[in-house]
CSV table of C-alpha atoms in Angstrom, one decimal:
chain,number,residue,atom,x,y,z
A,1,MET,CA,8.0,2.2,-15.8
A,2,LEU,CA,4.0,2.4,-15.0
A,3,LEU,CA,2.4,-0.9,-13.0
A,4,ALA,CA,-0.6,-2.2,-13.4
A,5,ILE,CA,-2.0,-0.8,-10.5
A,6,SER,CA,-5.4,1.2,-10.0
A,7,THR,CA,-4.8,3.6,-7.7
A,8,ARG,CA,-7.3,6.5,-5.6
A,9,ARG,CA,-6.5,8.9,-3.7
A,10,ASN,CA,-8.5,10.8,-1.8
A,11,GLY,CA,-11.2,10.5,-4.5
A,12,GLU,CA,-9.4,11.4,-7.2
A,13,ARG,CA,-7.4,8.8,-9.8
A,14,ALA,CA,-3.5,8.5,-9.2
A,15,ARG,CA,-0.9,5.9,-10.3
A,16,ALA,CA,1.8,3.8,-8.6
A,17,GLY,CA,4.9,5.2,-7.4
A,18,ARG,CA,5.3,7.9,-4.6
A,19,PHE,CA,2.3,9.5,-2.5
A,20,GLU,CA,2.3,11.9,0.1
A,21,LEU,CA,-1.0,11.9,2.2
A,22,PRO,CA,-2.1,14.2,4.9
A,23,ARG,CA,-3.3,12.5,8.6
A,24,ASP,CA,-6.4,10.8,7.9
A,25,GLY,CA,-5.4,10.7,4.1
A,26,THR,CA,-6.4,7.5,2.6
A,27,LEU,CA,-5.3,5.7,-0.8
A,28,ARG,CA,-7.0,3.0,-2.6
A,29,LEU,CA,-5.3,0.5,-4.1
A,30,ARG,CA,-6.4,-2.7,-6.8
A,31,SER,CA,-3.5,-4.8,-7.4
A,32,GLY,CA,-3.4,-7.1,-10.4
A,33,SER,CA,-2.0,-10.8,-9.6
A,34,GLU,CA,1.2,-10.3,-9.1
A,35,GLY,CA,0.3,-8.3,-6.1
A,36,LEU,CA,2.3,-5.2,-5.0
A,37,ARG,CA,4.4,-3.6,-2.3
A,38,LEU,CA,3.9,-0.8,0.2
A,39,ARG,CA,6.6,1.0,1.5
A,40,VAL,CA,6.4,3.6,4.5
A,41,GLU,CA,8.9,5.9,3.9
A,42,ARG,CA,7.1,8.4,6.6
A,43,GLY,CA,4.4,8.0,8.7
A,44,VAL,CA,2.2,5.6,9.5
A,45,LEU,CA,-0.4,3.5,8.0
A,46,LEU,CA,-3.2,1.7,8.6
A,47,VAL,CA,-3.4,-1.5,5.7
A,48,THR,CA,-6.7,-3.1,5.3
A,49,ARG,CA,-7.3,-5.9,2.3
A,50,GLU,CA,-10.3,-7.1,0.7
A,51,GLY,CA,-10.7,-10.7,1.7
A,52,ASP,CA,-7.5,-10.4,4.5
A,53,GLY,CA,-9.2,-10.4,7.9
A,54,ASP,CA,-6.7,-8.1,9.7
A,55,ASP,CA,-5.6,-5.4,9.5
A,56,HIS,CA,-1.7,-4.0,9.2
A,57,VAL,CA,-0.1,-1.6,11.0
A,58,VAL,CA,3.2,-0.4,9.1
A,59,THR,CA,5.6,2.2,10.5
A,60,ALA,CA,8.5,4.4,9.4
A,61,GLY,CA,10.8,1.9,7.2
A,62,ARG,CA,9.0,-0.8,7.2
A,63,GLU,CA,7.0,-2.1,4.1
A,64,LEU,CA,3.6,-5.2,3.4
A,65,LEU,CA,4.1,-7.2,1.3
A,66,VAL,CA,0.3,-7.8,-0.4
A,67,THR,CA,0.2,-11.0,-2.6
A,68,GLY,CA,-2.5,-11.8,-5.6
A,69,PRO,CA,-5.1,-9.4,-6.4
A,70,GLY,CA,-7.5,-7.5,-4.7
A,71,LEU,CA,-8.5,-4.5,-3.0
A,72,VAL,CA,-6.3,-2.6,-0.4
A,73,VAL,CA,-7.0,0.2,1.0
A,74,ALA,CA,-4.2,2.5,3.1
A,75,TRP,CA,-5.3,5.6,5.8
A,76,ALA,CA,-2.7,7.4,7.2
A,77,LEU,CA,-2.6,7.6,11.0
A,78,GLU,CA,-0.3,10.6,10.4
A,79,GLN,CA,0.7,12.6,7.7
A,80,ALA,CA,3.0,10.0,5.5
A,81,SER,CA,5.2,9.2,2.6
A,82,ILE,CA,4.5,5.4,0.8
A,83,ALA,CA,6.1,4.0,-2.4
A,84,VAL,CA,4.1,1.7,-4.3
A,85,GLN,CA,5.5,-1.2,-6.6
A,86,ARG,CA,4.8,-4.2,-8.2
A,87,ALA,CA,5.6,-7.0,-5.6
A,88,PRO,CA,8.9,-8.8,-6.4
A,89,ALA,CA,9.6,-11.8,-8.3
A,90,GLY,CA,9.0,-14.9,-6.7
A,91,ALA,CA,6.7,-13.5,-4.1
A,92,PRO,CA,3.9,-16.1,-3.5
A,93,ALA,CA,0.6,-15.5,-5.8
A,94,HIS,CA,-1.4,-16.1,-2.8
A,95,GLY,CA,-1.5,-15.5,0.9
A,96,GLN,CA,-1.7,-13.2,3.7
A,97,PRO,CA,0.2,-10.0,3.4
A,98,ALA,CA,3.8,-10.2,5.3
A,99,LEU,CA,5.5,-7.2,7.3
A,100,ALA,CA,9.0,-6.4,6.7
A,101,SER,CA,12.2,-4.4,7.7
A,102,SER,CA,13.8,-2.6,5.1
A,103,LEU,CA,17.2,-3.9,5.0
């Protein structure tokens, strides 16, 4: 099932799912009101979000939960594999991104 997240990868339209980014590659995501989950499977990302004054470094095996709508940009500090999903049910509608380790 495709998610309601508009994404761009290195200037091209892409869809939610799994992405491979080269070092210095970027991924633009526009989340809906449900937010999204970015999981780094390999590599390191610097993630910034519209309206959030902080940038977030996310390493392999960790994920970032972004709640609420807005533009999110992920920049690969090294070659990276990323999985993008809709935020889990019950995630808060608004607030600051939260880092989590995988279980």
